[in-house]
Amino acid sequence: METIPPNIKKIINTCYPYIKEFNPAQKAVLESGYLEDNSNYIIAIPTASGKTVLGVMAALKTILDGGKAIYAAPLLSIQNEKVKEFKKFEEFDINVGKHPSSADLSIMVFESFDMITRFSWDTLREVDTLIIDEFHMIGEFSRGPTLECAITRAKKINPNLKIVALSATLENMEDIKSWLDAKSVEHDYRPVPLNKEVLDTEMFNTKNKNDVIVKVLEKAIEDNSQSLSFVSTRRFTESLASYVSKKIGKKITKEQKIRFKEVANKLLEVPEKKGSKPTTTCLKLAESCEKGAVFHHAGLFNEQKEIIEEEFREGNILMIAATPSLMYGVNLPSKYVVIRDYTRWTSQGPQAIPVFDYEQMSGRAGRPQYDDVGYSYLIAKSDIEALELEEKYINGDVEPTNSKLVDNKDAVFKQIIAQIASGLSKDINELKEFFETTFYGFQMQNNPSMSLFALDSIQFEIESALEFLLQNRIIRASPEGLKTTDFGNLIAKSNYAVETAVKIKEFASNMEEFDTAKLIYQLAQTPDLPQISFKGRKSKDPVAEKMLESGLFSTNIGNIEATTVSLIEWINERNEFEIENKYNVYSASTRRTAYEASLLVKFTKSTLEVLGNYSYLKDLDYLSARLYYGVKEDIIPLVLGVKRLGRKRARNLVKTFGDDLRPVPEKDLQKIDGIGPTLAKKIKLFAEK
């Protein structure tokens, strides 16, 4: 602590009281001159080694010197976690928020930061320090290109911006340092030593990998600790949690049973508070939770996932079975981590996970302030396979971090649109100049086998993309250079994929009458609508029948059709319990999908407006509201007019008193379940307008 300025030291001591002294990795970073030096920095140290605090100190120094800082993270879950963590700084008169226009320290997801680099240059120029969490995701397919291009633009617009990249180990550090024009500090210290091992089923005289997980959890229970288990699919998380819960019943104390039951009840209360009976997925979750094992995946209610995360941190859950997405989510360390599945299903079939992902999952093992050691186990089916996995994952090297910009065609389209819409690039030469300065351009030009062809390759990619964008009237040629059309500007100011925008435009252009079901089906086919997936292999006939009933035809019934049917039922006031029981889908995600669909409907309305078609704007407004609230058309004015009334109480009001609520006394309104004096007064005020 002696090496940092007193004002920063005071804030760190207050907000992070458990930090008594810095660990060797943190000391190495601070002793490098990191805080005093205005150079860009890459800090690459293991998971749980205290990267966040190092980033925070750079932000605090900037803010205390009168500047502004942005903390960029890849996921909303991380953003929300960091906002909560950094709010403690407000007692030192540091304004914490989600946008630099109104905060000294703003926590943003990559996409929001990217938007600032396109259209809010004055705001960007006021920012002095940019901290990038999970920087290694620059090599990831979906978010990597967004981060890469946002950094490229930011460096051009604000050359004095200090960039601090917080990362796990990077194999090709010299490449990344050169591109970012940064200094780097690497260290292998980990506060909690991590033991990595491959176990095989033959060691335990079984053929079932789940039995190995049971053995690991029994060891965790003996240690008064917990376990995280990673499997490849949602269905596997559920089956694993159920299997484990049945096996460990005799190992659980009476006191634990009481705690687990309390957590299970909390999980069951979530759908009930939303006006739905617990779904079969909820019941399965609660049943396994009563024995201390739960599953965690995108098919649960958001509130249920939050409960699981919080109760696990509190020690009130023994094991979480999760999909690999949890490795990038909120901070959920555990003494024991088990990686059961080392393959994932892709469009090319099952593929082995990268070493990098293995390291990320393993890195969850060992909790600072709680454990003195962490254990990560990868499970093989045989001793021969165990040797192969040990060679690849434990003794092997992490893959180099390479740009995925050109692999992701949508990213190329979006970045060209962004460059033209913002006025940064007016012709193909200026576009080439931009792409040459991206990480992709840097790697191409500095690759001995590609450098001769690098510029030609970049030009080819740009020309191919421009042809597509011109054909779809997203950009146009003018005497002043390339410009975005009104439709192109609409895309540039959204975060939607170009494929989504083009699909919506084509559908809207050919719309001869307004058909709610057809529009929902079209939106379900875009990459921007989260899908509601089937739970298993039960009959898909109910979905097929509902499609036909809605005037929709499909030769293949999959998750797109399940999503369509679920949303049609949602706007007809079916709840999650009813949707799941009828169609065997993960209905808990219906609200999130319906919310995103409501935004896509608004985008469809904006698309019609830029096309000069004003025929269906009111219909689109109504559909957007129906999706948002999950209601039939007749009660839209009521749910819109009375804040927090909700669809269930609104429908009960109309069923009981009819459409005209003016003659109904407030005391009678309170007879409806869930309506108290305050809400009754609001309803009365609305009715009398």
XYZ file of C-alpha atoms in Angstrom:
689
model
C 0.000 0.000 0.000
C 2.973 2.309 0.595
C 3.630 2.671 -3.140
C 0.347 4.370 -4.050
C -0.739 8.001 -3.507
C -2.421 8.664 -0.109
C -5.765 9.779 -1.591
C -6.060 6.570 -3.647
C -4.846 4.504 -0.690
C -7.622 5.929 1.505
C -10.325 4.973 -1.035
C -8.920 1.462 -1.525
C -8.669 0.882 2.236
C -12.284 1.971 2.716
C -13.876 0.229 -0.265
C -11.718 -2.927 -0.247
C -11.022 -3.449 3.486
C -9.969 -7.071 2.941
C -6.873 -5.910 0.987
C -4.189 -5.537 3.645
C -1.300 -5.602 1.217
C -0.820 -6.117 -2.505
C 0.111 -9.533 -3.824
C 3.255 -10.116 -5.963
C 1.385 -9.719 -9.256
C -0.169 -6.422 -8.152
C 3.169 -5.188 -6.801
C 4.844 -5.992 -10.129
C 2.261 -3.865 -11.939
C 2.512 -0.921 -9.510
C 6.307 -1.028 -9.422
C 6.389 -0.803 -13.232
C 5.331 2.847 -12.926
C 1.876 2.001 -14.217
C 0.039 4.714 -12.243
C 2.498 7.521 -12.998
C 3.031 6.616 -16.662
C 0.500 7.847 -19.240
C 1.401 4.998 -21.611
C -1.115 2.332 -22.570
C -0.765 -0.831 -20.478
C -1.679 -4.497 -20.839
C -1.932 -6.242 -17.468
C -1.954 -10.009 -17.983
C -2.187 -11.955 -14.739
C -4.189 -15.070 -13.741
C -7.863 -15.115 -12.795
C -8.522 -13.974 -9.205
C -5.183 -12.143 -8.967
C -6.741 -8.722 -8.398
C -6.872 -7.175 -11.881
C -10.011 -5.164 -11.125
C -8.383 -3.216 -8.282
C -5.422 -2.381 -10.520
C -7.793 -1.016 -13.151
C -9.736 0.864 -10.480
C -6.590 2.606 -9.232
C -5.845 3.969 -12.717
C -9.437 5.221 -12.919
C -9.250 6.799 -9.459
C -5.998 8.590 -10.256
C -7.564 10.036 -13.406
C -10.731 11.154 -11.615
C -8.899 12.637 -8.622
C -6.802 14.615 -11.105
C -10.029 16.081 -12.538
C -10.567 13.668 -15.445
C -13.026 10.933 -16.442
C -12.668 7.181 -16.836
C -14.602 4.408 -18.569
C -14.560 0.799 -17.373
C -15.606 -1.372 -20.349
C -16.834 -4.952 -19.820
C -18.125 -7.586 -22.271
C -21.383 -8.583 -20.573
C -24.341 -6.878 -18.903
C -23.951 -9.189 -15.911
C -20.379 -7.961 -15.380
C -21.469 -4.355 -15.946
C -24.160 -4.636 -13.256
C -21.755 -6.340 -10.851
C -19.138 -3.601 -11.317
C -21.668 -0.768 -10.950
C -22.679 -2.252 -7.605
C -19.020 -2.669 -6.566
C -17.910 0.821 -7.666
C -20.900 2.635 -6.123
C -18.871 2.592 -2.894
C -16.668 5.313 -4.411
C -19.551 7.786 -4.271
C -18.855 8.489 -0.595
C -15.666 10.132 -1.904
C -17.650 12.390 -4.271
C -16.918 10.221 -7.313
C -19.991 9.946 -9.512
C -20.465 6.363 -10.740
C -22.837 5.559 -13.614
C -23.227 3.963 -17.031
C -22.407 6.887 -19.335
C -19.504 9.363 -19.278
C -21.792 12.298 -20.046
C -23.158 12.035 -16.499
C -20.501 10.154 -14.511
C -16.851 10.454 -13.496
C -16.510 6.670 -13.673
C -18.816 4.996 -16.160
C -19.163 1.244 -16.522
C -20.137 0.301 -20.075
C -20.523 -2.841 -22.153
C -18.366 -3.008 -25.277
C -21.292 -2.182 -27.578
C -22.148 1.009 -25.668
C -18.551 2.161 -25.747
C -18.453 1.407 -29.482
C -21.500 3.665 -29.931
C -19.675 6.569 -28.258
C -16.779 6.181 -30.695
C -19.229 6.517 -33.588
C -21.421 9.443 -32.631
C -20.330 11.071 -29.354
C -16.870 12.381 -30.130
C -17.081 15.351 -27.754
C -17.953 12.970 -24.924
C -15.138 10.597 -25.909
C -12.606 13.440 -25.960
C -13.504 14.217 -22.324
C -12.467 10.702 -21.274
C -8.875 10.372 -20.092
C -8.625 6.679 -19.195
C -10.245 3.575 -20.664
C -10.037 0.335 -18.671
C -10.981 -2.764 -20.667
C -11.989 -5.812 -18.623
C -11.628 -9.296 -20.154
C -9.488 -7.762 -22.916
C -8.617 -11.237 -24.229
C -12.139 -11.318 -25.678
C -10.762 -9.199 -28.529
C -10.098 -12.575 -30.159
C -13.688 -13.786 -29.665
C -15.972 -14.084 -32.721
C -19.012 -12.032 -31.708
C -17.784 -9.248 -29.387
C -14.115 -9.177 -30.394
C -14.538 -7.176 -33.645
C -16.702 -4.592 -31.849
C -14.013 -4.043 -29.211
C -11.202 -4.024 -31.765
C -12.838 -1.399 -33.974
C -14.009 0.732 -31.051
C -10.403 0.897 -29.793
C -9.156 1.752 -33.303
C -11.629 4.658 -33.579
C -11.044 5.842 -30.014
C -7.279 6.089 -30.576
C -7.893 8.248 -33.655
C -10.548 10.503 -32.100
C -8.819 10.867 -28.705
C -5.058 10.274 -29.176
C -4.355 11.183 -25.527
C -6.626 8.437 -24.153
C -4.797 6.060 -21.806
C -5.878 2.476 -22.405
C -5.510 -0.129 -19.660
C -6.227 -3.672 -20.873
C -6.943 -6.225 -18.120
C -6.477 -9.735 -19.424
C -5.819 -13.365 -18.742
C -2.623 -14.787 -20.232
C -2.043 -13.775 -23.867
C 0.082 -16.075 -25.976
C 1.061 -13.482 -28.615
C 1.668 -10.532 -26.309
C 4.246 -8.861 -28.580
C 1.681 -8.639 -31.411
C -0.946 -7.071 -29.195
C 1.493 -4.717 -27.472
C 2.711 -3.395 -30.820
C -0.811 -2.858 -32.147
C -2.004 -1.147 -28.978
C 1.266 0.779 -28.596
C 1.345 -0.408 -25.005
C 3.655 -1.537 -22.273
C 2.846 -4.851 -20.636
C 3.185 -6.454 -17.237
C 2.818 -10.224 -17.069
C 2.912 -12.304 -13.915
C 1.988 -15.883 -13.065
C 1.215 -15.306 -9.378
C -2.136 -16.585 -8.240
C -3.316 -15.744 -4.680
C -4.845 -19.196 -4.381
C -2.627 -21.947 -5.855
C -4.459 -24.005 -8.462
C -4.046 -27.756 -8.858
C -5.126 -28.954 -12.310
C -5.695 -32.639 -12.903
C -7.407 -35.046 -15.291
C -9.557 -37.734 -13.684
C -10.980 -40.698 -15.558
C -13.941 -42.911 -14.847
C -11.759 -46.027 -14.614
C -10.115 -44.621 -11.464
C -13.499 -44.827 -9.748
C -14.652 -48.145 -11.239
C -17.506 -46.548 -13.121
C -18.457 -45.700 -16.696
C -20.488 -42.663 -15.698
C -18.698 -39.296 -15.502
C -21.410 -38.033 -13.149
C -20.233 -40.515 -10.516
C -16.824 -38.844 -10.602
C -18.500 -35.465 -10.028
C -20.334 -36.951 -7.034
C -16.993 -38.064 -5.574
C -15.527 -34.577 -6.049
C -18.552 -32.982 -4.397
C -18.333 -35.391 -1.464
C -14.739 -34.240 -1.005
C -15.922 -30.611 -1.179
C -18.535 -31.306 1.489
C -15.845 -32.790 3.750
C -13.849 -29.576 3.210
C -16.907 -27.449 4.005
C -16.618 -26.087 0.474
C -18.486 -25.992 -2.837
C -18.160 -27.077 -6.445
C -18.824 -25.677 -9.919
C -19.423 -28.229 -12.680
C -19.321 -27.280 -16.357
C -21.260 -29.273 -18.962
C -22.064 -28.501 -22.580
C -25.855 -28.058 -22.744
C -28.814 -26.837 -20.714
C -30.315 -30.310 -20.639
C -27.083 -31.738 -19.221
C -26.984 -29.128 -16.429
C -30.432 -30.269 -15.318
C -29.715 -33.982 -15.504
C -26.405 -33.549 -13.640
C -27.945 -31.499 -10.816
C -30.744 -34.037 -10.463
C -28.326 -36.995 -10.479
C -25.992 -35.441 -7.914
C -28.803 -34.353 -5.584
C -30.063 -37.937 -5.363
C -26.591 -39.264 -4.549
C -25.516 -36.860 -1.787
C -28.661 -36.868 0.374
C -27.029 -38.800 3.220
C -24.078 -36.387 3.360
C -26.269 -33.379 4.188
C -26.889 -32.208 7.749
C -30.303 -31.209 9.108
C -29.165 -27.596 9.287
C -28.122 -27.678 5.635
C -31.451 -29.193 4.628
C -33.245 -26.272 6.255
C -31.056 -23.741 4.411
C -31.418 -25.537 1.079
C -35.203 -25.675 1.519
C -35.279 -21.909 2.109
C -33.358 -21.328 -1.130
C -35.673 -23.715 -3.003
C -38.700 -21.759 -1.772
C -37.138 -18.493 -2.966
C -36.649 -20.020 -6.414
C -40.294 -21.138 -6.539
C -41.542 -17.706 -5.494
C -40.080 -16.086 -8.628
C -42.692 -17.338 -11.157
C -45.497 -16.893 -8.620
C -44.613 -13.201 -8.231
C -44.876 -12.910 -12.013
C -48.348 -14.394 -12.122
C -47.389 -17.903 -13.215
C -47.380 -21.255 -11.504
C -43.871 -22.728 -11.198
C -42.937 -24.409 -14.475
C -41.677 -27.993 -14.603
C -38.163 -26.554 -14.974
C -38.710 -24.494 -11.794
C -39.974 -27.548 -9.918
C -36.988 -29.592 -11.083
C -34.657 -26.787 -9.982
C -36.257 -26.545 -6.536
C -36.248 -30.327 -6.076
C -32.497 -30.640 -6.688
C -31.870 -27.447 -4.678
C -33.378 -29.074 -1.577
C -30.352 -31.400 -1.635
C -27.882 -28.564 -2.303
C -27.356 -28.976 -6.068
C -28.739 -26.575 -8.699
C -28.418 -25.867 -12.401
C -27.780 -22.479 -14.020
C -28.588 -21.700 -17.650
C -30.339 -19.190 -19.919
C -33.671 -21.025 -19.633
C -34.257 -19.828 -16.054
C -35.894 -16.614 -14.903
C -33.267 -13.897 -14.457
C -34.273 -13.518 -10.826
C -33.690 -17.242 -10.258
C -30.167 -16.971 -11.653
C -29.512 -14.010 -9.345
C -30.768 -15.997 -6.337
C -28.534 -18.944 -7.255
C -25.483 -16.703 -7.625
C -26.090 -14.871 -4.343
C -26.890 -18.003 -2.321
C -23.843 -19.792 -3.737
C -21.649 -16.901 -2.596
C -23.266 -17.173 0.843
C -22.468 -20.905 0.992
C -26.102 -21.983 0.822
C -25.665 -24.149 -2.293
C -23.165 -27.007 -2.592
C -22.920 -27.325 -6.373
C -23.896 -25.421 -9.497
C -24.076 -27.320 -12.781
C -23.619 -24.707 -15.504
C -23.067 -24.219 -19.195
C -19.670 -22.729 -20.193
C -21.219 -19.254 -20.547
C -20.854 -18.887 -16.767
C -17.059 -18.700 -17.119
C -17.414 -15.145 -18.483
C -20.294 -14.092 -16.271
C -20.469 -12.830 -12.740
C -17.778 -13.654 -10.201
C -18.620 -17.117 -8.852
C -15.439 -18.789 -7.648
C -15.400 -22.146 -5.881
C -12.751 -24.324 -4.287
C -13.551 -27.144 -6.716
C -14.223 -26.884 -10.439
C -15.137 -29.899 -12.546
C -15.152 -29.751 -16.346
C -17.161 -32.763 -17.437
C -17.625 -31.882 -21.122
C -14.665 -30.679 -23.167
C -16.568 -30.608 -26.460
C -19.243 -28.237 -27.724
C -21.772 -28.633 -30.473
C -21.103 -26.364 -33.455
C -22.411 -26.120 -37.016
C -19.520 -28.451 -37.924
C -20.529 -30.963 -35.260
C -18.884 -31.531 -31.866
C -15.612 -29.625 -31.437
C -13.057 -29.694 -28.617
C -13.007 -26.514 -26.530
C -9.928 -24.281 -26.876
C -7.211 -24.431 -24.224
C -8.069 -20.805 -23.448
C -11.639 -21.743 -22.461
C -10.340 -24.605 -20.329
C -8.094 -22.119 -18.520
C -11.011 -19.726 -17.985
C -13.189 -22.445 -16.450
C -10.332 -23.822 -14.354
C -9.579 -20.304 -13.158
C -12.848 -20.290 -11.221
C -11.293 -22.714 -8.726
C -10.028 -21.242 -5.475
C -11.675 -18.319 -3.718
C -9.480 -15.486 -2.479
C -10.167 -14.751 1.207
C -11.757 -18.199 1.608
C -9.529 -20.977 0.214
C -5.822 -21.703 0.490
C -5.906 -23.887 -2.636
C -8.159 -24.528 -5.643
C -8.763 -27.763 -7.540
C -9.726 -28.094 -11.190
C -10.652 -31.501 -12.570
C -11.162 -32.410 -16.212
C -12.932 -35.753 -16.624
C -11.984 -38.393 -19.200
C -13.693 -41.666 -20.054
C -10.516 -43.773 -19.922
C -6.895 -43.599 -18.813
C -5.791 -43.352 -22.460
C -8.086 -40.378 -23.072
C -6.883 -38.851 -19.802
C -3.294 -38.809 -21.087
C -4.409 -37.111 -24.308
C -6.387 -34.470 -22.405
C -3.517 -33.856 -20.006
C -1.161 -33.284 -22.919
C -3.544 -30.870 -24.623
C -5.097 -28.915 -21.769
C -2.756 -29.100 -18.788
C 0.604 -29.171 -20.559
C -0.439 -27.422 -23.781
C -0.158 -23.761 -24.699
C -3.020 -21.281 -24.878
C -3.986 -20.422 -28.447
C -2.783 -17.097 -29.906
C -5.325 -14.265 -29.764
C -6.211 -13.456 -33.358
C -8.640 -10.932 -34.810
C -11.986 -12.357 -35.929
C -13.016 -9.169 -37.728
C -13.092 -10.573 -41.259
C -14.404 -13.968 -40.126
C -17.482 -12.118 -38.859
C -19.034 -10.673 -42.028
C -21.655 -8.753 -40.092
C -18.886 -7.004 -38.153
C -17.279 -5.848 -41.426
C -20.634 -4.487 -42.666
C -21.338 -2.710 -39.382
C -17.911 -1.133 -39.111
C -18.038 0.182 -42.684
C -21.484 1.654 -41.988
C -20.167 3.158 -38.731
C -17.171 4.734 -40.462
C -19.299 6.276 -43.221
C -22.190 7.362 -40.967
C -19.808 9.077 -38.537
C -17.999 10.873 -41.357
C -14.656 9.244 -40.537
C -14.436 7.527 -43.942
C -15.761 9.038 -47.169
C -14.239 6.706 -49.768
C -12.643 3.303 -50.183
C -9.153 4.647 -49.486
C -10.179 6.050 -46.107
C -11.945 2.773 -45.317
C -8.751 0.901 -46.212
C -6.780 3.195 -43.941
C -9.153 2.411 -41.063
C -9.076 -1.369 -41.583
C -5.287 -1.324 -41.951
C -5.043 0.166 -38.439
C -7.341 -2.424 -36.824
C -5.861 -5.442 -35.060
C -6.839 -7.480 -38.134
C -4.942 -5.123 -40.417
C -1.935 -5.130 -38.096
C -1.806 -8.926 -37.964
C -2.168 -9.266 -41.738
C 0.605 -6.787 -42.465
C 2.947 -8.298 -39.877
C 2.404 -11.931 -40.831
C 5.419 -13.028 -42.927
C 3.293 -15.355 -45.057
C 0.503 -12.807 -45.623
C 2.196 -9.404 -45.662
C 2.646 -9.362 -49.463
C -1.094 -9.904 -49.945
C -2.357 -8.030 -46.866
C -3.405 -4.776 -48.513
C -4.996 -6.562 -51.480
C -6.874 -8.845 -49.108
C -8.156 -5.892 -47.057
C -9.261 -4.101 -50.236
C -11.085 -7.227 -51.458
C -13.010 -7.560 -48.169
C -14.006 -3.878 -48.252
C -15.068 -3.971 -51.910
C -17.180 -7.108 -51.363
C -18.873 -5.510 -48.355
C -19.453 -2.216 -50.185
C -21.130 -4.061 -53.050
C -23.574 -5.686 -50.624
C -24.265 -2.411 -48.789
C -24.853 -0.504 -52.044
C -27.182 -3.209 -53.373
C -29.261 -3.098 -50.196
C -29.363 0.724 -50.227
C -27.605 1.030 -46.918
C -24.946 3.323 -48.356
C -24.906 5.446 -51.503
C -22.352 7.224 -53.649
C -22.489 11.018 -53.810
C -20.265 13.788 -55.225
C -18.932 14.326 -51.676
C -18.107 10.635 -51.284
C -19.808 7.642 -49.681
C -22.798 8.405 -47.473
C -25.252 6.321 -45.492
C -28.880 6.346 -46.576
C -31.614 7.016 -44.016
C -31.860 3.244 -43.658
C -28.086 3.059 -43.174
C -28.231 5.729 -40.468
C -30.926 3.729 -38.728
C -28.646 0.660 -38.694
C -25.638 2.713 -37.569
C -27.515 4.040 -34.529
C -28.674 0.577 -33.500
C -26.779 -2.475 -32.306
C -28.677 -4.791 -34.628
C -26.972 -7.073 -37.122
C -27.111 -5.898 -40.726
C -28.742 -9.237 -41.559
C -31.544 -8.403 -39.100
C -32.075 -4.954 -40.611
C -32.105 -6.272 -44.187
C -34.579 -9.062 -43.314
C -36.905 -6.553 -41.656
C -36.610 -4.109 -44.565
C -37.425 -6.814 -47.124
C -40.418 -7.982 -45.089
C -41.661 -4.433 -44.505
C -41.259 -3.505 -48.180
C -43.462 -6.423 -49.256
C -46.079 -6.104 -46.503
C -49.487 -5.811 -48.164
C -51.433 -6.185 -44.917
C -50.530 -6.239 -41.248
C -50.202 -9.814 -39.997
C -49.045 -10.092 -36.395
C -48.071 -13.775 -36.559
C -46.094 -13.378 -39.800
C -44.157 -10.431 -38.401
C -43.319 -12.295 -35.194
C -42.157 -15.284 -37.272
C -39.962 -12.977 -39.349
C -38.411 -11.424 -36.232
C -37.781 -14.896 -34.776
C -35.625 -15.666 -37.816
C -33.246 -12.760 -37.165
C -29.980 -13.248 -35.227
C -30.930 -10.505 -32.749
C -33.932 -12.189 -31.137
C -32.966 -14.562 -28.267
C -34.564 -17.898 -28.986
C -36.877 -19.851 -26.728
C -35.614 -23.388 -27.119
C -37.179 -26.812 -26.823
C -36.413 -28.619 -23.560
C -35.989 -32.119 -24.922
C -37.101 -34.633 -27.492
C -40.821 -34.659 -26.780
C -43.272 -34.208 -29.651
C -43.074 -30.904 -31.494
C -46.572 -31.409 -32.896
C -48.201 -28.788 -30.605
C -45.874 -26.125 -32.031
C -46.557 -27.291 -35.597
C -50.316 -27.182 -34.945
C -50.151 -23.655 -33.491
C -48.081 -22.499 -36.470
C -50.763 -23.777 -38.875
C -53.526 -22.276 -36.752
C -51.696 -18.912 -37.004
C -51.403 -19.166 -40.788
C -47.690 -19.973 -40.696
C -46.030 -22.811 -42.582
C -42.706 -24.506 -41.955
C -41.245 -27.806 -43.107
C -38.893 -27.897 -40.143
C -40.026 -27.269 -36.566
C -37.123 -25.956 -34.495
C -36.325 -23.268 -31.943
C -37.336 -20.467 -34.341
C -40.836 -21.922 -34.538
C -40.891 -22.554 -30.769
C -39.986 -18.885 -30.236
C -42.699 -17.715 -32.632
C -45.423 -19.791 -31.016
C -44.351 -18.819 -27.473
C -44.546 -15.102 -28.348
C -47.955 -15.525 -30.009
C -49.210 -17.205 -26.831
C -47.519 -14.532 -24.671
C -49.414 -11.658 -26.319
C -52.590 -13.662 -25.820
C -51.920 -13.550 -22.079
C -50.675 -17.090 -21.549
C -48.200 -17.342 -18.673
C -44.904 -19.220 -18.558
C -46.434 -22.274 -16.885
C -49.035 -22.628 -19.642
C -46.512 -22.062 -22.448
C -44.010 -24.578 -21.074
C -46.603 -27.256 -20.391
C -48.143 -26.991 -23.833
C -45.021 -26.698 -25.967
C -42.198 -28.217 -23.855
C -39.986 -25.128 -24.150
C -37.824 -23.142 -21.728
C -40.563 -20.614 -21.146
C -38.805 -18.711 -18.346
C -36.912 -16.790 -21.039
C -40.181 -15.696 -22.692
C -40.233 -12.269 -21.023
C -36.708 -11.442 -22.119
C -37.400 -12.593 -25.690
C -40.699 -10.694 -25.747
C -38.921 -7.544 -24.546
C -36.308 -7.832 -27.299
C -39.077 -8.537 -29.823
C -40.899 -5.371 -28.725
C -37.739 -3.375 -29.495
C -37.408 -5.075 -32.881
C -41.006 -4.088 -33.647
C -40.063 -0.479 -32.894
C -37.108 -0.882 -35.262
C -39.539 -2.231 -37.882
C -41.662 0.891 -37.415
C -38.604 3.115 -37.897
C -37.703 1.119 -41.009
C -41.172 1.708 -42.490
C -40.842 5.410 -41.734
C -37.512 5.736 -43.576
C -39.071 3.807 -46.480
C -41.890 6.370 -46.571
C -44.560 3.792 -45.675
C -46.869 5.083 -42.924
C -49.651 2.502 -43.296
C -49.048 0.305 -40.263
C -47.385 2.541 -37.687
C -50.256 2.335 -35.188
C -50.418 -1.466 -35.579
C -46.703 -1.670 -34.819
C -47.074 0.529 -31.737
C -49.798 -1.769 -30.445
C -47.789 -4.929 -31.168
C -44.707 -3.500 -29.460
C -46.790 -2.774 -26.349
C -48.437 -6.201 -26.468
C -45.057 -7.917 -26.546
C -43.666 -5.725 -23.782
C -46.607 -6.283 -21.419
C -47.838 -9.661 -22.679
C -51.416 -8.497 -23.210
C -54.264 -8.570 -25.689
C -55.035 -5.334 -27.450
C -58.037 -4.296 -25.342
C -56.098 -3.637 -22.104
C -53.094 -1.834 -23.623
C -54.374 1.617 -22.496
C -54.804 0.309 -18.937
C -51.312 -1.256 -18.558
C -49.738 1.769 -20.232
C -51.715 4.258 -18.146
C -51.227 2.722 -14.705
C -47.569 2.171 -13.904
C -46.705 -1.256 -12.446
C -50.276 -2.526 -12.736
C -49.220 -5.516 -14.833
C -51.204 -7.738 -17.100
C -52.714 -10.100 -14.511
C -54.269 -7.372 -12.343
C -55.320 -5.396 -15.417
C -57.183 -8.410 -16.819
C -58.814 -9.138 -13.447
C -60.023 -5.519 -13.262
C -61.661 -5.701 -16.683
C -63.149 -9.137 -15.968
C -64.643 -7.906 -12.684
C -65.740 -4.349 -13.489
C -65.765 -4.095 -17.282
C -63.968 -1.582 -19.510
C -65.331 1.555 -17.791
C -63.747 1.890 -14.360
C -65.018 5.423 -13.657
C -68.022 4.387 -11.527
C -66.015 1.881 -9.451
C -65.103 3.147 -5.919
C -61.485 2.853 -4.804
C -62.467 0.469 -1.991
C -63.989 -1.914 -4.561
C -60.855 -1.733 -6.728
C -58.911 -2.958 -3.690
C -60.900 -6.202 -3.734
C -58.761 -7.297 -6.687
C -55.837 -9.396 -5.456
C -52.634 -7.351 -5.382
C -54.296 -3.927 -5.539
C -53.789 -1.783 -2.440
C -54.803 1.823 -1.635
C -51.944 3.456 -3.586
C -52.514 1.441 -6.755
C -56.287 1.848 -6.472
C -55.836 5.631 -6.373
C -53.649 5.507 -9.521
C -56.257 3.389 -11.319
C -59.003 5.836 -10.335
C -56.972 8.819 -11.583
C -56.371 7.035 -14.886
C -60.027 6.100 -15.311
C -61.205 9.675 -14.728
C -58.851 11.301 -17.245
